[in-house]
Amino acid sequence: MCQPPKEPPVDAAAAIKDLYARHDPEKLSEVDALLTKFKGREAQLLQAVTAKYCPDDVDRFAKIVKLFSEDADVNRMLRGFDEDATAKGIDKRRLIMFKCPTVDTLVILGDKQNLMTRMSSNGVELDISYLPIDQLRPMVAQILEAPGDNAIYGETLAQTESFDPEKEMSLLVCAPSGAENLVRPMLVPRLSS
């Protein structure tokens, strides 16, 4: 049985302040007013600020989603992970979590040649775990009670509760990046073989 992730939930306000401190320190004094304006929508604000100051992070996830969703070979590999979980008796309504040790691993996940070469040799340094819905619900409830904007985890739960396990796979890809964790839920179709 897999264990919930050990990392703390993302504090969007702190992550936004950190991004401004690193990339636009002269505007740091305006961040509290910006957070007040976007109260309740901090996760969306974090995505926008990340897209502005760290476009590579946004682009990395877009490449991963595109590769996982459109490339038959990579999709077959993902279906293999998913079938392994089924063989182990893990409920089909589950989240497949890709926990990357570094942002560099996101680059590998979005590059087919690099990914397939590494998978055929000694693999990719990556923690892959499966969270059945009955374990995911209480874990997300606990995260949502924690301070900070953790809406992305609520979105992940909603995605996992509503996807069609015969046609799709529910994934969460995360990686540490400075003071924040980059976290993206992804719904990936099962391509025909």
GROMACS .gro file of C-alpha atoms in nm:
model
  193
    1MET     CA    1   0.000   0.000   0.000
    2CYS     CA    2   0.141   0.339  -0.097
    3GLN     CA    3   0.195   0.622   0.145
    4PRO     CA    4   0.071   0.980   0.096
    5PRO     CA    5   0.338   1.228  -0.014
    6LYS     CA    6   0.550   1.369   0.266
    7GLU     CA    7   0.595   1.720   0.124
    8PRO     CA    8   0.387   1.998   0.277
    9PRO     CA    9   0.110   2.152   0.069
   10VAL     CA   10   0.200   2.450  -0.145
   11ASP     CA   11   0.149   2.786   0.023
   12ALA     CA   12   0.061   2.991  -0.286
   13ALA     CA   13   0.101   3.327  -0.112
   14ALA     CA   14   0.452   3.239   0.008
   15ALA     CA   15   0.541   3.099  -0.335
   16ILE     CA   16   0.419   3.421  -0.505
   17LYS     CA   17   0.624   3.635  -0.264
   18ASP     CA   18   0.926   3.415  -0.328
   19LEU     CA   19   0.887   3.453  -0.707
   20TYR     CA   20   0.867   3.832  -0.676
   21ALA     CA   21   1.164   3.839  -0.436
   22ARG     CA   22   1.374   3.642  -0.685
   23HIS     CA   23   1.255   3.794  -1.013
   24ASP     CA   24   1.108   4.140  -0.947
   25PRO     CA   25   1.212   4.258  -0.597
   26GLU     CA   26   1.113   4.621  -0.659
   27LYS     CA   27   0.746   4.504  -0.682
   28LEU     CA   28   0.761   4.292  -0.365
   29SER     CA   29   0.592   4.571  -0.166
   30GLU     CA   30   0.284   4.541  -0.394
   31VAL     CA   31   0.234   4.166  -0.342
   32ASP     CA   32   0.010   4.191  -0.033
   33ALA     CA   33  -0.234   4.415  -0.222
   34LEU     CA   34  -0.225   4.173  -0.516
   35LEU     CA   35  -0.298   3.880  -0.282
   36THR     CA   36  -0.591   4.071  -0.132
   37LYS     CA   37  -0.729   4.138  -0.480
   38PHE     CA   38  -0.702   3.766  -0.568
   39LYS     CA   39  -0.820   3.628  -0.230
   40GLY     CA   40  -0.959   3.279  -0.284
   41ARG     CA   41  -0.790   3.254  -0.624
   42GLU     CA   42  -0.429   3.236  -0.509
   43ALA     CA   43  -0.359   2.915  -0.706
   44GLN     CA   44  -0.463   3.089  -1.028
   45LEU     CA   45  -0.250   3.390  -0.939
   46LEU     CA   46   0.047   3.161  -0.869
   47GLN     CA   47   0.004   3.002  -1.211
   48ALA     CA   48  -0.004   3.345  -1.377
   49VAL     CA   49   0.300   3.473  -1.186
   50THR     CA   50   0.487   3.148  -1.259
   51ALA     CA   51   0.401   3.181  -1.629
   52LYS     CA   52   0.536   3.538  -1.626
   53TYR     CA   53   0.859   3.482  -1.434
   54CYS     CA   54   0.927   3.110  -1.494
   55PRO     CA   55   0.784   3.027  -1.836
   56ASP     CA   56   1.009   2.723  -1.855
   57ASP     CA   57   0.818   2.562  -1.563
   58VAL     CA   58   0.484   2.613  -1.740
   59ASP     CA   59   0.631   2.491  -2.068
   60ARG     CA   60   0.771   2.175  -1.903
   61PHE     CA   61   0.426   2.066  -1.789
   62ALA     CA   62   0.272   2.147  -2.129
   63LYS     CA   63   0.533   1.924  -2.296
   64ILE     CA   64   0.464   1.641  -2.051
   65VAL     CA   65   0.088   1.656  -2.106
   66LYS     CA   66   0.133   1.664  -2.484
   67LEU     CA   67   0.380   1.373  -2.487
   68PHE     CA   68   0.181   1.157  -2.244
   69SER     CA   69  -0.146   1.227  -2.430
   70GLU     CA   70  -0.035   1.203  -2.793
   71ASP     CA   71   0.265   0.970  -2.824
   72ALA     CA   72   0.164   0.603  -2.859
   73ASP     CA   73   0.492   0.464  -2.717
   74VAL     CA   74   0.494   0.684  -2.408
   75ASN     CA   75   0.122   0.631  -2.355
   76ARG     CA   76   0.176   0.253  -2.377
   77MET     CA   77   0.443   0.284  -2.106
   78LEU     CA   78   0.197   0.478  -1.885
   79ARG     CA   79  -0.072   0.217  -1.945
   80GLY     CA   80   0.185  -0.043  -1.833
   81PHE     CA   81   0.229   0.138  -1.501
   82ASP     CA   82  -0.149   0.156  -1.469
   83GLU     CA   83  -0.193  -0.215  -1.550
   84ASP     CA   84   0.071  -0.302  -1.287
   85ALA     CA   85  -0.142  -0.121  -1.029
   86THR     CA   86  -0.450  -0.316  -1.139
   87ALA     CA   87  -0.257  -0.643  -1.115
   88LYS     CA   88  -0.165  -0.547  -0.756
   89GLY     CA   89  -0.535  -0.511  -0.677
   90ILE     CA   90  -0.533  -0.131  -0.648
   91ASP     CA   91  -0.875   0.023  -0.718
   92LYS     CA   92  -0.906   0.146  -1.080
   93ARG     CA   93  -1.029   0.482  -0.954
   94ARG     CA   94  -0.682   0.595  -0.853
   95LEU     CA   95  -0.430   0.870  -0.895
   96ILE     CA   96  -0.091   0.787  -1.045
   97MET     CA   97   0.158   1.021  -0.881
   98PHE     CA   98   0.492   1.105  -1.043
   99LYS     CA   99   0.706   1.264  -0.775
  100CYS     CA  100   1.016   1.411  -0.939
  101PRO     CA  101   1.323   1.472  -0.721
  102THR     CA  102   1.421   1.783  -0.922
  103VAL     CA  103   1.283   2.016  -1.188
  104ASP     CA  104   1.533   1.856  -1.428
  105THR     CA  105   1.327   1.536  -1.412
  106LEU     CA  106   1.035   1.732  -1.559
  107VAL     CA  107   1.254   1.805  -1.861
  108ILE     CA  108   1.318   1.430  -1.904
  109LEU     CA  109   0.946   1.348  -1.873
  110GLY     CA  110   0.866   1.592  -2.155
  111ASP     CA  111   1.135   1.467  -2.396
  112LYS     CA  112   1.048   1.134  -2.561
  113GLN     CA  113   1.397   1.041  -2.678
  114ASN     CA  114   1.554   1.117  -2.340
  115LEU     CA  115   1.271   0.946  -2.150
  116MET     CA  116   1.270   0.627  -2.360
  117THR     CA  117   1.651   0.602  -2.356
  118ARG     CA  118   1.660   0.632  -1.978
  119MET     CA  119   1.368   0.391  -1.929
  120SER     CA  120   1.538   0.126  -2.142
  121SER     CA  121   1.867   0.158  -1.952
  122ASN     CA  122   1.873   0.238  -1.581
  123GLY     CA  123   1.543   0.426  -1.563
  124VAL     CA  124   1.449   0.776  -1.452
  125GLU     CA  125   1.495   0.887  -1.093
  126LEU     CA  126   1.129   0.916  -1.009
  127ASP     CA  127   0.893   0.801  -0.737
  128ILE     CA  128   0.577   0.656  -0.893
  129SER     CA  129   0.297   0.576  -0.652
  130TYR     CA  130  -0.070   0.490  -0.678
  131LEU     CA  131  -0.332   0.647  -0.455
  132PRO     CA  132  -0.669   0.472  -0.464
  133ILE     CA  133  -0.961   0.709  -0.426
  134ASP     CA  134  -1.034   0.586  -0.071
  135GLN     CA  135  -0.683   0.697   0.036
  136LEU     CA  136  -0.682   1.013  -0.177
  137ARG     CA  137  -1.002   1.160  -0.028
  138PRO     CA  138  -0.883   1.184   0.336
  139MET     CA  139  -0.535   1.293   0.229
  140VAL     CA  140  -0.676   1.581   0.022
  141ALA     CA  141  -0.922   1.675   0.298
  142GLN     CA  142  -0.627   1.707   0.537
  143ILE     CA  143  -0.427   1.912   0.285
  144LEU     CA  144  -0.721   2.145   0.222
  145GLU     CA  145  -0.747   2.214   0.598
  146ALA     CA  146  -0.382   2.325   0.608
  147PRO     CA  147  -0.296   2.695   0.576
  148GLY     CA  148  -0.230   2.830   0.230
  149ASP     CA  149  -0.392   2.795  -0.108
  150ASN     CA  150  -0.409   2.423  -0.176
  151ALA     CA  151  -0.687   2.431  -0.437
  152ILE     CA  152  -0.473   2.236  -0.685
  153TYR     CA  153  -0.516   1.929  -0.463
  154GLY     CA  154  -0.895   1.975  -0.463
  155GLU     CA  155  -0.878   1.990  -0.844
  156THR     CA  156  -0.673   1.670  -0.842
  157LEU     CA  157  -0.932   1.493  -0.627
  158ALA     CA  158  -1.221   1.614  -0.846
  159GLN     CA  159  -1.034   1.493  -1.156
  160THR     CA  160  -0.972   1.151  -0.999
  161GLU     CA  161  -1.333   1.117  -0.883
  162SER     CA  162  -1.477   1.196  -1.226
  163PHE     CA  163  -1.246   1.045  -1.489
  164ASP     CA  164  -1.338   0.734  -1.691
  165PRO     CA  165  -1.082   0.462  -1.591
  166GLU     CA  166  -1.153   0.270  -1.913
  167LYS     CA  167  -1.060   0.569  -2.132
  168GLU     CA  168  -0.831   0.788  -1.919
  169MET     CA  169  -0.563   0.793  -1.650
  170SER     CA  170  -0.554   1.048  -1.367
  171LEU     CA  171  -0.199   1.168  -1.300
  172LEU     CA  172  -0.032   1.416  -1.069
  173VAL     CA  173   0.320   1.533  -1.151
  174CYS     CA  174   0.513   1.728  -0.891
  175ALA     CA  175   0.867   1.855  -0.839
  176PRO     CA  176   1.037   2.087  -0.590
  177SER     CA  177   1.141   2.427  -0.725
  178GLY     CA  178   1.300   2.663  -0.479
  179ALA     CA  179   1.062   2.740  -0.192
  180GLU     CA  180   0.760   2.596  -0.372
  181ASN     CA  181   0.647   2.266  -0.517
  182LEU     CA  182   0.543   2.260  -0.881
  183VAL     CA  183   0.225   2.050  -0.890
  184ARG     CA  184   0.006   1.971  -1.191
  185PRO     CA  185  -0.282   1.728  -1.223
  186MET     CA  186  -0.317   1.575  -1.569
  187LEU     CA  187  -0.590   1.372  -1.730
  188VAL     CA  188  -0.430   1.151  -1.996
  189PRO     CA  189  -0.632   0.953  -2.251
  190ARG     CA  190  -0.566   0.583  -2.303
  191LEU     CA  191  -0.455   0.570  -2.666
  192SER     CA  192  -0.533   0.255  -2.860
  193SER     CA  193  -0.233   0.030  -2.908
   0.00000   0.00000   0.00000
